PDB file of C-alpha atoms in Angstrom:
ATOM      1  CA  LYS A  18      -3.178   5.340 -12.212  1.00  0.00           C
ATOM      2  CA  ALA A  19      -1.424   2.606 -14.120  1.00  0.00           C
ATOM      3  CA  GLY A  20       2.205   1.969 -13.217  1.00  0.00           C
ATOM      4  CA  VAL A  21       5.229   1.671 -15.466  1.00  0.00           C
ATOM      5  CA  THR A  22       4.683  -1.073 -18.015  1.00  0.00           C
ATOM      6  CA  GLN A  23       7.503  -2.968 -19.644  1.00  0.00           C
ATOM      7  CA  THR A  24       7.142  -5.447 -22.472  1.00  0.00           C
ATOM      8  CA  PRO A  25       7.960  -8.174 -23.039  1.00  0.00           C
ATOM      9  CA  ARG A  26       8.549  -9.694 -19.613  1.00  0.00           C
ATOM     10  CA  TYR A  27      10.954 -12.328 -20.918  1.00  0.00           C
ATOM     11  CA  LEU A  28      13.087 -12.555 -24.039  1.00  0.00           C
ATOM     12  CA  ILE A  29      15.435 -15.195 -25.347  1.00  0.00           C
ATOM     13  CA  LYS A  30      17.800 -14.251 -28.151  1.00  0.00           C
ATOM     14  CA  THR A  31      20.974 -15.601 -29.673  1.00  0.00           C
ATOM     15  CA  ARG A  32      24.308 -13.887 -30.065  1.00  0.00           C
ATOM     16  CA  GLY A  33      24.470 -11.414 -32.910  1.00  0.00           C
ATOM     17  CA  GLN A  34      20.746 -10.696 -32.962  1.00  0.00           C
ATOM     18  CA  GLN A  35      19.198  -7.407 -31.988  1.00  0.00           C
ATOM     19  CA  VAL A  36      16.399  -6.736 -29.547  1.00  0.00           C
ATOM     20  CA  THR A  37      13.957  -3.945 -28.766  1.00  0.00           C
ATOM     21  CA  LEU A  38      12.433  -3.442 -25.347  1.00  0.00           C
ATOM     22  CA  SER A  39       9.467  -1.219 -24.653  1.00  0.00           C
ATOM     23  CA  CYS A  40       8.504   0.948 -21.691  1.00  0.00           C
ATOM     24  CA  SER A  41       5.333   2.923 -21.064  1.00  0.00           C
ATOM     25  CA  PRO A  42       5.742   5.405 -18.202  1.00  0.00           C
ATOM     26  CA  ILE A  43       3.169   6.523 -15.712  1.00  0.00           C
ATOM     27  CA  SER A  44       0.727   8.944 -17.288  1.00  0.00           C
ATOM     28  CA  GLY A  45       2.110  12.473 -17.065  1.00  0.00           C
ATOM     29  CA  HIS A  46       5.705  11.397 -16.539  1.00  0.00           C
ATOM     30  CA  ARG A  47       8.051  12.781 -19.160  1.00  0.00           C
ATOM     31  CA  SER A  48      11.334  11.254 -17.993  1.00  0.00           C
ATOM     32  CA  VAL A  49      12.164   7.629 -18.715  1.00  0.00           C
ATOM     33  CA  SER A  50      15.386   6.013 -17.549  1.00  0.00           C
ATOM     34  CA  TRP A  51      16.804   2.595 -18.328  1.00  0.00           C
ATOM     35  CA  TYR A  52      18.943   0.448 -16.040  1.00  0.00           C
ATOM     36  CA  GLN A  53      20.711  -2.847 -16.571  1.00  0.00           C
ATOM     37  CA  GLN A  54      20.819  -5.217 -13.611  1.00  0.00           C
ATOM     38  CA  THR A  55      23.219  -8.162 -13.489  1.00  0.00           C
ATOM     39  CA  PRO A  56      24.424 -10.264 -10.540  1.00  0.00           C
ATOM     40  CA  GLY A  57      28.013  -9.167 -11.150  1.00  0.00           C
ATOM     41  CA  GLN A  58      27.634  -5.458 -11.892  1.00  0.00           C
ATOM     42  CA  GLY A  59      24.429  -4.648 -10.027  1.00  0.00           C
ATOM     43  CA  LEU A  60      22.237  -1.833 -11.295  1.00  0.00           C
ATOM     44  CA  GLN A  61      23.874   0.331 -13.910  1.00  0.00           C
ATOM     45  CA  PHE A  62      22.431   3.405 -15.577  1.00  0.00           C
ATOM     46  CA  LEU A  63      22.022   3.179 -19.327  1.00  0.00           C
ATOM     47  CA  PHE A  64      20.367   6.441 -20.331  1.00  0.00           C
ATOM     48  CA  GLU A  65      17.562   8.858 -19.605  1.00  0.00           C
ATOM     49  CA  TYR A  66      15.129  10.491 -21.975  1.00  0.00           C
ATOM     50  CA  PHE A  67      13.098  13.591 -21.263  1.00  0.00           C
ATOM     51  CA  SER A  68      10.632  15.061 -23.725  1.00  0.00           C
ATOM     52  CA  GLU A  69      12.013  12.933 -26.585  1.00  0.00           C
ATOM     53  CA  THR A  70      15.627  13.994 -25.969  1.00  0.00           C
ATOM     54  CA  GLN A  71      18.395  11.968 -24.413  1.00  0.00           C
ATOM     55  CA  ARG A  72      19.348  13.925 -21.312  1.00  0.00           C
ATOM     56  CA  ASN A  73      21.877  11.597 -19.660  1.00  0.00           C
ATOM     57  CA  LYS A  74      23.891   8.649 -20.812  1.00  0.00           C
ATOM     58  CA  GLY A  75      25.758   5.984 -18.888  1.00  0.00           C
ATOM     59  CA  ASN A  76      28.940   4.216 -19.814  1.00  0.00           C
ATOM     60  CA  PHE A  77      27.660   1.604 -22.245  1.00  0.00           C
ATOM     61  CA  PRO A  78      28.805   0.862 -25.806  1.00  0.00           C
ATOM     62  CA  GLY A  79      27.013   2.285 -28.794  1.00  0.00           C
ATOM     63  CA  ARG A  80      25.222  -1.032 -29.325  1.00  0.00           C
ATOM     64  CA  PHE A  81      22.828   0.195 -26.664  1.00  0.00           C
ATOM     65  CA  SER A  82      20.502   2.894 -27.898  1.00  0.00           C
ATOM     66  CA  GLY A  83      17.122   4.273 -27.090  1.00  0.00           C
ATOM     67  CA  ARG A  84      14.473   6.692 -28.077  1.00  0.00           C
ATOM     68  CA  GLN A  85      11.392   8.332 -26.695  1.00  0.00           C
ATOM     69  CA  PHE A  86       8.191   9.110 -28.483  1.00  0.00           C
ATOM     70  CA  SER A  87       5.914  12.099 -28.158  1.00  0.00           C
ATOM     71  CA  ASN A  88       3.632  10.169 -25.784  1.00  0.00           C
ATOM     72  CA  SER A  89       6.685   9.559 -23.523  1.00  0.00           C
ATOM     73  CA  ARG A  90       6.807   5.864 -24.303  1.00  0.00           C
ATOM     74  CA  SER A  91      10.372   4.702 -24.706  1.00  0.00           C
ATOM     75  CA  GLU A  92      12.167   1.907 -26.478  1.00  0.00           C
ATOM     76  CA  MET A  93      15.600   0.530 -25.890  1.00  0.00           C
ATOM     77  CA  ASN A  94      17.492  -1.308 -28.584  1.00  0.00           C
ATOM     78  CA  VAL A  95      20.511  -3.546 -28.273  1.00  0.00           C
ATOM     79  CA  SER A  96      22.223  -4.569 -31.491  1.00  0.00           C
ATOM     80  CA  THR A  97      24.679  -7.400 -32.081  1.00  0.00           C
ATOM     81  CA  LEU A  98      23.817  -9.100 -28.817  1.00  0.00           C
ATOM     82  CA  GLU A  99      26.584 -10.602 -26.686  1.00  0.00           C
ATOM     83  CA  LEU A 100      26.324 -13.211 -23.959  1.00  0.00           C
ATOM     84  CA  GLY A 101      27.160 -10.524 -21.396  1.00  0.00           C
ATOM     85  CA  ASP A 102      24.033  -8.592 -22.325  1.00  0.00           C
ATOM     86  CA  SER A 103      21.960 -11.160 -20.467  1.00  0.00           C
ATOM     87  CA  ALA A 104      20.362  -9.134 -17.701  1.00  0.00           C
ATOM     88  CA  LEU A 105      17.220  -7.699 -16.205  1.00  0.00           C
ATOM     89  CA  TYR A 106      16.487  -4.402 -17.928  1.00  0.00           C
ATOM     90  CA  LEU A 107      14.534  -2.015 -15.773  1.00  0.00           C
ATOM     91  CA  CYS A 108      12.735   1.069 -16.919  1.00  0.00           C
ATOM     92  CA  ALA A 109      11.805   3.875 -14.552  1.00  0.00           C
ATOM     93  CA  SER A 110       9.820   7.059 -14.940  1.00  0.00           C
ATOM     94  CA  THR A 111       9.482  10.376 -13.160  1.00  0.00           C
ATOM     95  CA  LEU A 112       7.923  13.719 -13.906  1.00  0.00           C
ATOM     96  CA  GLY A 113      11.457  14.781 -14.752  1.00  0.00           C
ATOM     97  CA  ASP A 114      11.409  18.418 -13.807  1.00  0.00           C
ATOM     98  CA  ARG A 115      10.849  18.462 -10.060  1.00  0.00           C
ATOM     99  CA  GLY A 116      14.265  17.969  -8.489  1.00  0.00           C
ATOM    100  CA  PRO A 117      15.158  14.708  -6.701  1.00  0.00           C
ATOM    101  CA  GLU A 118      12.026  12.700  -7.430  1.00  0.00           C
ATOM    102  CA  LYS A 119      11.831   9.024  -6.679  1.00  0.00           C
ATOM    103  CA  LEU A 120      11.977   6.650  -9.618  1.00  0.00           C
ATOM    104  CA  PHE A 121       8.924   4.545 -10.374  1.00  0.00           C
ATOM    105  CA  PHE A 122      10.090   1.232 -11.794  1.00  0.00           C
ATOM    106  CA  GLY A 123       8.504  -1.305 -14.072  1.00  0.00           C
ATOM    107  CA  SER A 124       8.764  -5.052 -13.492  1.00  0.00           C
ATOM    108  CA  GLY A 125      11.593  -5.312 -15.989  1.00  0.00           C
ATOM    109  CA  THR A 126      12.408  -7.362 -19.049  1.00  0.00           C
ATOM    110  CA  GLN A 127      14.544 -10.415 -18.414  1.00  0.00           C
ATOM    111  CA  LEU A 128      16.796 -10.864 -21.451  1.00  0.00           C
ATOM    112  CA  SER A 129      18.683 -14.103 -21.964  1.00  0.00           C
ATOM    113  CA  VAL A 130      21.278 -14.280 -24.733  1.00  0.00           C
ATOM    114  CA  LEU A 131      22.256 -17.784 -25.796  1.00  0.00           C
TER     115      LEU A 131
ATOM    116  CA  ALA B  30      32.249  10.740  -8.666  1.00  0.00           C
ATOM    117  CA  GLN B  31      29.234   9.308  -6.943  1.00  0.00           C
ATOM    118  CA  LYS B  32      29.463   6.015  -5.119  1.00  0.00           C
ATOM    119  CA  ILE B  33      27.184   3.966  -2.892  1.00  0.00           C
ATOM    120  CA  THR B  34      28.531   1.194  -0.682  1.00  0.00           C
ATOM    121  CA  GLN B  35      26.508  -1.527   0.969  1.00  0.00           C
ATOM    122  CA  THR B  36      28.792  -3.827   2.915  1.00  0.00           C
ATOM    123  CA  GLN B  37      26.259  -6.444   3.998  1.00  0.00           C
ATOM    124  CA  PRO B  38      25.591  -8.945   1.185  1.00  0.00           C
ATOM    125  CA  GLY B  39      23.129 -10.861   3.349  1.00  0.00           C
ATOM    126  CA  MET B  40      21.298 -10.324   6.618  1.00  0.00           C
ATOM    127  CA  PHE B  41      18.993 -12.446   8.750  1.00  0.00           C
ATOM    128  CA  VAL B  42      16.455 -11.128  11.232  1.00  0.00           C
ATOM    129  CA  GLN B  43      13.890 -12.764  13.443  1.00  0.00           C
ATOM    130  CA  GLU B  44      10.287 -11.932  12.713  1.00  0.00           C
ATOM    131  CA  LYS B  45       9.060  -8.916  14.745  1.00  0.00           C
ATOM    132  CA  GLU B  46      12.607  -7.765  15.457  1.00  0.00           C
ATOM    133  CA  ALA B  47      14.222  -4.594  14.099  1.00  0.00           C
ATOM    134  CA  VAL B  48      17.067  -4.661  11.588  1.00  0.00           C
ATOM    135  CA  THR B  49      19.499  -2.051  10.265  1.00  0.00           C
ATOM    136  CA  LEU B  50      20.835  -2.164   6.721  1.00  0.00           C
ATOM    137  CA  ASP B  51      23.997  -0.157   6.193  1.00  0.00           C
ATOM    138  CA  CYS B  52      24.695   2.316   3.426  1.00  0.00           C
ATOM    139  CA  THR B  53      27.539   4.765   2.967  1.00  0.00           C
ATOM    140  CA  TYR B  54      27.930   7.155   0.097  1.00  0.00           C
ATOM    141  CA  ASP B  55      30.458   9.425  -1.498  1.00  0.00           C
ATOM    142  CA  THR B  56      29.701  12.545  -3.456  1.00  0.00           C
ATOM    143  CA  SER B  57      31.076  16.004  -4.023  1.00  0.00           C
ATOM    144  CA  ASP B  58      27.660  17.482  -4.788  1.00  0.00           C
ATOM    145  CA  PRO B  59      26.470  19.903  -2.105  1.00  0.00           C
ATOM    146  CA  SER B  60      22.887  18.788  -2.667  1.00  0.00           C
ATOM    147  CA  TYR B  61      21.771  15.217  -3.209  1.00  0.00           C
ATOM    148  CA  GLY B  62      19.014  12.752  -2.474  1.00  0.00           C
ATOM    149  CA  LEU B  63      19.254   9.343  -0.850  1.00  0.00           C
ATOM    150  CA  PHE B  64      16.746   6.581  -1.538  1.00  0.00           C
ATOM    151  CA  TRP B  65      16.056   3.047  -0.442  1.00  0.00           C
ATOM    152  CA  TYR B  66      14.359   0.511  -2.688  1.00  0.00           C
ATOM    153  CA  LYS B  67      13.134  -3.012  -2.058  1.00  0.00           C
ATOM    154  CA  GLN B  68      13.313  -5.653  -4.768  1.00  0.00           C
ATOM    155  CA  PRO B  69      11.318  -8.842  -4.136  1.00  0.00           C
ATOM    156  CA  SER B  70      11.951 -11.940  -6.200  1.00  0.00           C
ATOM    157  CA  SER B  71       9.406 -10.680  -8.750  1.00  0.00           C
ATOM    158  CA  GLY B  72      11.993  -8.113  -9.854  1.00  0.00           C
ATOM    159  CA  GLU B  73      10.120  -4.837  -9.485  1.00  0.00           C
ATOM    160  CA  MET B  74      11.886  -2.107  -7.533  1.00  0.00           C
ATOM    161  CA  ILE B  75       9.674  -0.668  -4.808  1.00  0.00           C
ATOM    162  CA  PHE B  76      10.416   2.759  -3.324  1.00  0.00           C
ATOM    163  CA  LEU B  77      10.658   2.761   0.468  1.00  0.00           C
ATOM    164  CA  ILE B  78      12.023   6.046   1.753  1.00  0.00           C
ATOM    165  CA  TYR B  79      13.784   9.254   0.723  1.00  0.00           C
ATOM    166  CA  GLN B  80      16.174  11.615   2.536  1.00  0.00           C
ATOM    167  CA  GLY B  81      17.285  14.949   1.148  1.00  0.00           C
ATOM    168  CA  SER B  82      20.778  16.118   2.014  1.00  0.00           C
ATOM    169  CA  TYR B  83      19.464  19.303   3.570  1.00  0.00           C
ATOM    170  CA  ASP B  84      16.672  17.665   5.537  1.00  0.00           C
ATOM    171  CA  GLN B  85      17.187  18.321   9.234  1.00  0.00           C
ATOM    172  CA  GLN B  86      15.178  15.366  10.447  1.00  0.00           C
ATOM    173  CA  ASN B  87      15.579  11.693   9.647  1.00  0.00           C
ATOM    174  CA  ALA B  88      12.955  10.426   7.238  1.00  0.00           C
ATOM    175  CA  THR B  89      10.329   7.945   8.377  1.00  0.00           C
ATOM    176  CA  GLU B  90       7.717   5.988   6.405  1.00  0.00           C
ATOM    177  CA  GLY B  91       5.677   3.591   8.487  1.00  0.00           C
ATOM    178  CA  ARG B  92       7.987   0.805   9.679  1.00  0.00           C
ATOM    179  CA  TYR B  93      10.917   2.279   7.727  1.00  0.00           C
ATOM    180  CA  SER B  94      13.215   4.961   9.024  1.00  0.00           C
ATOM    181  CA  LEU B  95      16.439   6.341   7.675  1.00  0.00           C
ATOM    182  CA  ASN B  96      19.306   7.007  10.057  1.00  0.00           C
ATOM    183  CA  PHE B  97      21.029   9.860   8.221  1.00  0.00           C
ATOM    184  CA  GLN B  98      24.466  10.924   9.464  1.00  0.00           C
ATOM    185  CA  LYS B  99      25.700  13.502   7.012  1.00  0.00           C
ATOM    186  CA  ALA B 100      29.160  13.966   8.488  1.00  0.00           C
ATOM    187  CA  ARG B 101      29.771  10.226   8.277  1.00  0.00           C
ATOM    188  CA  LYS B 102      28.117  10.038   4.858  1.00  0.00           C
ATOM    189  CA  SER B 103      25.881   7.226   5.961  1.00  0.00           C
ATOM    190  CA  ALA B 104      22.192   6.583   5.335  1.00  0.00           C
ATOM    191  CA  ASN B 105      21.230   3.381   7.094  1.00  0.00           C
ATOM    192  CA  LEU B 106      17.753   1.899   6.715  1.00  0.00           C
ATOM    193  CA  VAL B 107      16.023   0.695   9.858  1.00  0.00           C
ATOM    194  CA  ILE B 108      13.104  -1.695   9.502  1.00  0.00           C
ATOM    195  CA  SER B 109      11.124  -2.135  12.694  1.00  0.00           C
ATOM    196  CA  ALA B 110       8.930  -5.112  13.556  1.00  0.00           C
ATOM    197  CA  SER B 111      10.151  -7.236  10.631  1.00  0.00           C
ATOM    198  CA  GLN B 112       7.602  -9.275   8.718  1.00  0.00           C
ATOM    199  CA  LEU B 113       8.046 -12.342   6.521  1.00  0.00           C
ATOM    200  CA  GLY B 114       7.124 -10.200   3.518  1.00  0.00           C
ATOM    201  CA  ASP B 115      10.167  -8.023   4.158  1.00  0.00           C
ATOM    202  CA  SER B 116      12.405 -10.786   2.793  1.00  0.00           C
ATOM    203  CA  ALA B 117      13.893  -9.238  -0.347  1.00  0.00           C
ATOM    204  CA  MET B 118      16.902  -7.399  -1.759  1.00  0.00           C
ATOM    205  CA  TYR B 119      17.337  -3.858  -0.501  1.00  0.00           C
ATOM    206  CA  PHE B 120      19.165  -1.207  -2.476  1.00  0.00           C
ATOM    207  CA  CYS B 121      20.480   2.129  -1.342  1.00  0.00           C
ATOM    208  CA  ALA B 122      20.643   4.751  -4.090  1.00  0.00           C
ATOM    209  CA  MET B 123      21.726   8.331  -4.562  1.00  0.00           C
ATOM    210  CA  ARG B 124      20.777  11.036  -7.005  1.00  0.00           C
ATOM    211  CA  GLY B 125      23.156  13.927  -7.426  1.00  0.00           C
ATOM    212  CA  GLU B 126      22.445  17.609  -7.660  1.00  0.00           C
ATOM    213  CA  THR B 127      21.956  17.640 -11.393  1.00  0.00           C
ATOM    214  CA  GLY B 128      20.621  15.161 -13.853  1.00  0.00           C
ATOM    215  CA  ASN B 129      18.283  12.296 -13.133  1.00  0.00           C
ATOM    216  CA  GLN B 130      20.879   9.522 -12.901  1.00  0.00           C
ATOM    217  CA  PHE B 131      20.691   7.290  -9.860  1.00  0.00           C
ATOM    218  CA  TYR B 132      23.669   5.425  -8.421  1.00  0.00           C
ATOM    219  CA  PHE B 133      22.871   2.158  -6.706  1.00  0.00           C
ATOM    220  CA  GLY B 134      24.693   0.065  -4.154  1.00  0.00           C
ATOM    221  CA  THR B 135      25.200  -3.656  -4.625  1.00  0.00           C
ATOM    222  CA  GLY B 136      22.282  -4.468  -2.374  1.00  0.00           C
ATOM    223  CA  THR B 137      21.636  -6.424   0.819  1.00  0.00           C
ATOM    224  CA  SER B 138      19.615  -9.615   0.804  1.00  0.00           C
ATOM    225  CA  LEU B 139      17.374  -9.671   3.860  1.00  0.00           C
ATOM    226  CA  THR B 140      15.812 -12.889   5.102  1.00  0.00           C
ATOM    227  CA  VAL B 141      13.186 -12.759   7.829  1.00  0.00           C
ATOM    228  CA  ILE B 142      13.058 -15.922   9.905  1.00  0.00           C
ATOM    229  CA  PRO B 143       9.738 -17.023  11.438  1.00  0.00           C
TER     230      PRO B 143
END
């Protein structure tokens, strides 16, 4: 079974631009979560989608948004990029309806904002 | 509110020795799950071990064991017979009773010395 796939692996953008990151979950998984990882703040929860609906949301500004498609693939969008958005963005998937399941993570997208 | 605390920013261990990585947590949920993940320099988060709050026995997975002390709200990871490939960041995480949001500690950087 293929794992969680995130594309692209690396991104370089400039302030004010927007960016879209993609995540394909493990086949059969309907929940996709996004996390931001920075050296200063660690791993912080952005949001979770389950069956195309946002089920949980972390404490991030509205510039961060996401969506999930009918095949469970998810995209995350960040508009009006700021220098502080430079981070490793990790996507994780689970079945989503089985209690405390472990998260299966992708390799992440390293975003650098210049 | 949920909180995970890892007080050891960095640890060193001699190859083939055992090492304990500390984790304490805070939650008001009666039911919760505790997880440990390993993050090598490649960035991907790798699941190691899981402990449910109602599990009577400490979890074990190969060379990994979780020393769960519910009254003290601690969930320390024990790695036996350390290997050079164990050098990585280790994160303790918790999932509450509801929702699929994980809370992560700040991590411990483990270096295995030959």
